[in-house]
Short mmCIF file of C-alpha atoms and ligand atoms in Angstrom, two decimals:
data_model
loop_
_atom_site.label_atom_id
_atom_site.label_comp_id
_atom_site.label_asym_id
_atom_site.label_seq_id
_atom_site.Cartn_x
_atom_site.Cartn_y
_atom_site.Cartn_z
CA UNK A 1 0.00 0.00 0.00
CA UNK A 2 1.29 3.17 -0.53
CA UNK A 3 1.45 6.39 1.44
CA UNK A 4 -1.43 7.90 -1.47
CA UNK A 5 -3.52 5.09 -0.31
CA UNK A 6 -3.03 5.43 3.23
CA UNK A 7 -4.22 9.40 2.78
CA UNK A 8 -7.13 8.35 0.72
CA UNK A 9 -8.27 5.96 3.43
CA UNK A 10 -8.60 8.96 6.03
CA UNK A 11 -11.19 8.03 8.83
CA UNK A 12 -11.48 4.35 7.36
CA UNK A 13 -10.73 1.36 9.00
CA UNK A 14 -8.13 -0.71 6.92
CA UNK A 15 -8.69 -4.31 7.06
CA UNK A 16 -5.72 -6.30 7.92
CA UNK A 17 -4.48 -7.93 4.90
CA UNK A 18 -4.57 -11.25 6.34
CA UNK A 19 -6.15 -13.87 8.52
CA UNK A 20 -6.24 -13.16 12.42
CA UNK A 21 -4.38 -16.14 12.96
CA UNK A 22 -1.76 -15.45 10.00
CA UNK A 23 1.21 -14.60 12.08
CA UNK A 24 0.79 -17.70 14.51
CA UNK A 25 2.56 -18.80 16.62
CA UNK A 26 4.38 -15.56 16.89
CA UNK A 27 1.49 -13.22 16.90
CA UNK A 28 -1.75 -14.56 18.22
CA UNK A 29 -4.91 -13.71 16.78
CA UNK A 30 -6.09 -12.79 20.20
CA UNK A 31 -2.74 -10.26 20.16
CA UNK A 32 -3.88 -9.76 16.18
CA UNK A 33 -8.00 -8.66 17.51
CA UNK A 34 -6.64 -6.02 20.10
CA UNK A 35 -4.26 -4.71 18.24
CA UNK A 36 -6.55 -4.00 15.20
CA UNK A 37 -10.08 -3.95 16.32
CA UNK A 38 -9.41 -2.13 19.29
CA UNK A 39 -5.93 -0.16 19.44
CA UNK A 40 -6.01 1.13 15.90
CA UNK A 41 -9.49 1.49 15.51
CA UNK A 42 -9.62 3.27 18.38
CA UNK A 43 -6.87 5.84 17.13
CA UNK A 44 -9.04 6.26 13.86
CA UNK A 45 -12.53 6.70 15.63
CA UNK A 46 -10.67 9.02 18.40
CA UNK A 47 -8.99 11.21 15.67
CA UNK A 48 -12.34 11.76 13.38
CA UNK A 49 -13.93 12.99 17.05
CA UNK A 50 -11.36 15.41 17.18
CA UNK A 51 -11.19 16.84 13.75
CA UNK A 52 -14.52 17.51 13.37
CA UNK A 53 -15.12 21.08 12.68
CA UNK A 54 -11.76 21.93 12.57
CA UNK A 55 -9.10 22.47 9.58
CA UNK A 56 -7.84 19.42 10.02
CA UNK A 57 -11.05 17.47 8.79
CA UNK A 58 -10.64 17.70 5.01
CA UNK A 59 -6.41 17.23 5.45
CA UNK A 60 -5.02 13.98 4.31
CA UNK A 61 -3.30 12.01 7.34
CA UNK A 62 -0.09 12.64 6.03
CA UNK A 63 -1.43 16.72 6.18
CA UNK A 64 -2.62 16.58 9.89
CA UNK A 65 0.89 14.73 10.65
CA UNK A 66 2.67 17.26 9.64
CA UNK A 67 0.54 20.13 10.88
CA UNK A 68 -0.56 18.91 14.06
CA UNK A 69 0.53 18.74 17.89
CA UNK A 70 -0.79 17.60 20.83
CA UNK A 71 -3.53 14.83 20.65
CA UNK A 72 -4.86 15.37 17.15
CA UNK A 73 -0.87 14.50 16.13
CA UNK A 74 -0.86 11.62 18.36
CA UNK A 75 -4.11 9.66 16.97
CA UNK A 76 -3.36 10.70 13.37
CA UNK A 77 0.12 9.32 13.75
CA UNK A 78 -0.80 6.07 15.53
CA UNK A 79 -3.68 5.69 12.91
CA UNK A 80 -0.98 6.15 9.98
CA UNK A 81 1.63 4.11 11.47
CA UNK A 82 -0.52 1.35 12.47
CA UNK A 83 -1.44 0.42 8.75
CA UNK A 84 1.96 0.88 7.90
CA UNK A 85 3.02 -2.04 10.48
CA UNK A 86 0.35 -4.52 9.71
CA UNK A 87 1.00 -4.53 5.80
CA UNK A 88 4.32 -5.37 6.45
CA UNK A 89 4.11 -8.35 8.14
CA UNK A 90 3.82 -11.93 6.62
CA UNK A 91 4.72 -15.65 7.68
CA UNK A 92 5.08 -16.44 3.28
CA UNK A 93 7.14 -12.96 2.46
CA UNK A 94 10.67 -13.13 1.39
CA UNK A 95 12.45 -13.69 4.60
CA UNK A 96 16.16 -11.49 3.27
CA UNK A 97 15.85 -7.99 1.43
CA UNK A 98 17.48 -8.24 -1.83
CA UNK A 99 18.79 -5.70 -4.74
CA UNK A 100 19.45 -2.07 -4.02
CA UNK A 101 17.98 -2.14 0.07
CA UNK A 102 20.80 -4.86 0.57
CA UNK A 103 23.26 -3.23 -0.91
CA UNK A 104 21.93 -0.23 1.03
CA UNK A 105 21.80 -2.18 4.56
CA UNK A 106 25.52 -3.69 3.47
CA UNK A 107 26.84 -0.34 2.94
CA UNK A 108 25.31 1.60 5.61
CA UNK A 109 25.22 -1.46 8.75
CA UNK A 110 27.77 -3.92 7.55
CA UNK A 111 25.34 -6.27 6.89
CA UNK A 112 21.50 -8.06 7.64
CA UNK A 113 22.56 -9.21 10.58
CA UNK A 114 23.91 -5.87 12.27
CA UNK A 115 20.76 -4.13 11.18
CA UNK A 116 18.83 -6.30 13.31
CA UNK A 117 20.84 -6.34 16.04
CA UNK A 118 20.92 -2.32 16.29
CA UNK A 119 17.58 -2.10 15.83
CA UNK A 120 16.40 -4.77 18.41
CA UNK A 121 18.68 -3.12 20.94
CA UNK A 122 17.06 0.13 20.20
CA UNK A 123 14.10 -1.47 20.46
CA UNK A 124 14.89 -3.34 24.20
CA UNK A 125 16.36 0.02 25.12
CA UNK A 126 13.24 2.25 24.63
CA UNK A 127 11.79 3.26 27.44
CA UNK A 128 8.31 3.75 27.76
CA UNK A 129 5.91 3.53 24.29
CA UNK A 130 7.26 4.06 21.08
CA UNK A 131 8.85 2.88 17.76
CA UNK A 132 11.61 2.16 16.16
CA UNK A 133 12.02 2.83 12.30
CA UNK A 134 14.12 2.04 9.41
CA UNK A 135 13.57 5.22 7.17
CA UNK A 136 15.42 6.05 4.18
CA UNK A 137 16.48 9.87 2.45
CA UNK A 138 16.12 10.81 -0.76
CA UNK A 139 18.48 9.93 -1.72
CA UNK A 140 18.70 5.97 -0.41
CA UNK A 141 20.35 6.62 2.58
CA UNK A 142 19.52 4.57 5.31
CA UNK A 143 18.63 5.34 9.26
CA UNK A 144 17.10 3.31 12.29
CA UNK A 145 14.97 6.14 14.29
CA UNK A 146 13.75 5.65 17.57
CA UNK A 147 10.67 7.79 18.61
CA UNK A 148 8.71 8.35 21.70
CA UNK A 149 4.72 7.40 21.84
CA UNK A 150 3.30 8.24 18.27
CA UNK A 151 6.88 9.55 16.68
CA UNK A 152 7.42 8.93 13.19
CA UNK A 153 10.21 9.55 10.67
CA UNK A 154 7.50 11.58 8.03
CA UNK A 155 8.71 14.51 10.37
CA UNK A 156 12.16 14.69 9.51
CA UNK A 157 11.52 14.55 5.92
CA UNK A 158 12.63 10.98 6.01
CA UNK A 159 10.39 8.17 4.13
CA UNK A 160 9.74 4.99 6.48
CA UNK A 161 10.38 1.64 4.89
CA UNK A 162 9.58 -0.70 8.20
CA UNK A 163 8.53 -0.01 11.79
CA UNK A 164 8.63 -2.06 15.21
CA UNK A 165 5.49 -1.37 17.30
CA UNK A 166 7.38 -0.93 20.82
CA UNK A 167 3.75 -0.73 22.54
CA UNK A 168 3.50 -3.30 25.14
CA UNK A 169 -0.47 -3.58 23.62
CA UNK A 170 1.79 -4.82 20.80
CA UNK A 171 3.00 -7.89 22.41
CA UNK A 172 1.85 -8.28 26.11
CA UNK A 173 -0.55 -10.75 25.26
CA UNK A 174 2.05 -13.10 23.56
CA UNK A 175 5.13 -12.59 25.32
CA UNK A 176 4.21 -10.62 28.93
CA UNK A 177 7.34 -8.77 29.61
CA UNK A 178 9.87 -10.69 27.18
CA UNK A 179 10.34 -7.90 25.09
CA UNK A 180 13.15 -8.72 23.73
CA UNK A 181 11.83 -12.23 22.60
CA UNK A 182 8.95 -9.98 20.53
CA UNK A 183 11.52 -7.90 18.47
CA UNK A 184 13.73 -11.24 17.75
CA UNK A 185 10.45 -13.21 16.85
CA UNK A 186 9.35 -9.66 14.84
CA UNK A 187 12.29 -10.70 12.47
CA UNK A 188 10.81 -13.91 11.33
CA UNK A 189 7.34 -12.57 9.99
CA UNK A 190 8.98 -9.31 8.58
CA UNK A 191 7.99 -9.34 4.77
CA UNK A 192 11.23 -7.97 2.87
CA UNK A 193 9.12 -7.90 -0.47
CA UNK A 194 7.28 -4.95 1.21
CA UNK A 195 10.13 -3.35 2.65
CA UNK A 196 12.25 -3.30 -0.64
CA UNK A 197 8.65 -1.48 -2.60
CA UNK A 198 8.66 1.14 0.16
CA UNK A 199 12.61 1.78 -0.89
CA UNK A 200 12.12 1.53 -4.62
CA UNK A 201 9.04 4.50 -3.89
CA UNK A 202 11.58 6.37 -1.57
CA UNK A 203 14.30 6.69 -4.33
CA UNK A 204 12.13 6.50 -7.28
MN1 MN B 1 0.34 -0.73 18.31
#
């Protein structure tokens, strides 16, 4: 999906694009109903309560991101990012990035393996709610960001290509406190075919 599609689904839903139970056994469909039905939804329904009647309700997501503070920012954001996690996920995608993002990861990390490593420590190391990201510039260059609560890269003019949900609503169910367990079973059912797309868009 890309970001145009994410804008033109403003105040909708998005469906997951799979099964409840297609990320089992390392997300549970019971994790997979909260998460969606009740977490994201939530953000969406909240953020179309607060935009009504203000400038903000005929802005595209990616409009009231950038615009926006406070808790109109933080719903928006959590609606956008949200999406943007549960496409990406897959038990049947390709399970190494290929082409130009390995080449990328090679040049910038030292290799697949380091990348993970750095950005499950950042991701162990958060404190509190947040994210981590793997955004790219303009120009292919590559960064792992780690942001607070609803934080995203589309901020700091960077383009996201994957995210780690560091919410405990994001894994509590599963894994209780074993954080770290999350983010290292988060590798496995990370679809490189959709993180490569988002990098071909980015430096298109
Ligand atoms: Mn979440």
């Amino acid at each position: 999906m890309t970001m145009t599609t994410l804008a033109a689904t403003l105040f909708t839903v998005v469906e997951l694009p799979y099964a409840y139970d297609a990320l089992e056994p390392y997300i549970s469909a019971e994790t997979l109903h909260f998460h969606h039905d009740m977490h994201y939804a939530g953000y969406v329904a909240k953020l179309e309560e607060l935009v009504e009647g203000t400038r903000y309700a005929t802005m595209t997501l990616e409009e009231i991101i950038r615009e926006s503070d406070g808790a109109i920012f933080n719903n928006a954001a959590q609606a956008w990012n949200h999406v943007f996690y549960f496409e990406q996920l897959s038990r049947h995608g390709s399970h190494h990035p290929e082409g130009h993002l390995l080449r990328a990861i090679d040049e910038t990390f030292g290799s697949v393996d380091e990348l993970r490593r750095r950005m499950t420590t950042s991701a162990t190391s958060l404190f509190g709610s947040g994210w981590v990201w793997l955004a790219s510039d303009y120009d292919g260059r590559l960064y792992i960001i780690t942001k607070p609560n609803a934080g995203t890269p589309l901020n700091d003019s960077l383009v996201p290509l994957m995210c780690i949900d560091v919410w405990e609503h994001a894994y509590y169910l599963d894994y209780r406190n074993q954080r770290k367990q999350s983010v290292e079973d988060f590798w496995k059912i990370i679809d490189w075919d959709v993180v490569e797309e988002r990098y071909r868009a980015a430096t298109r």
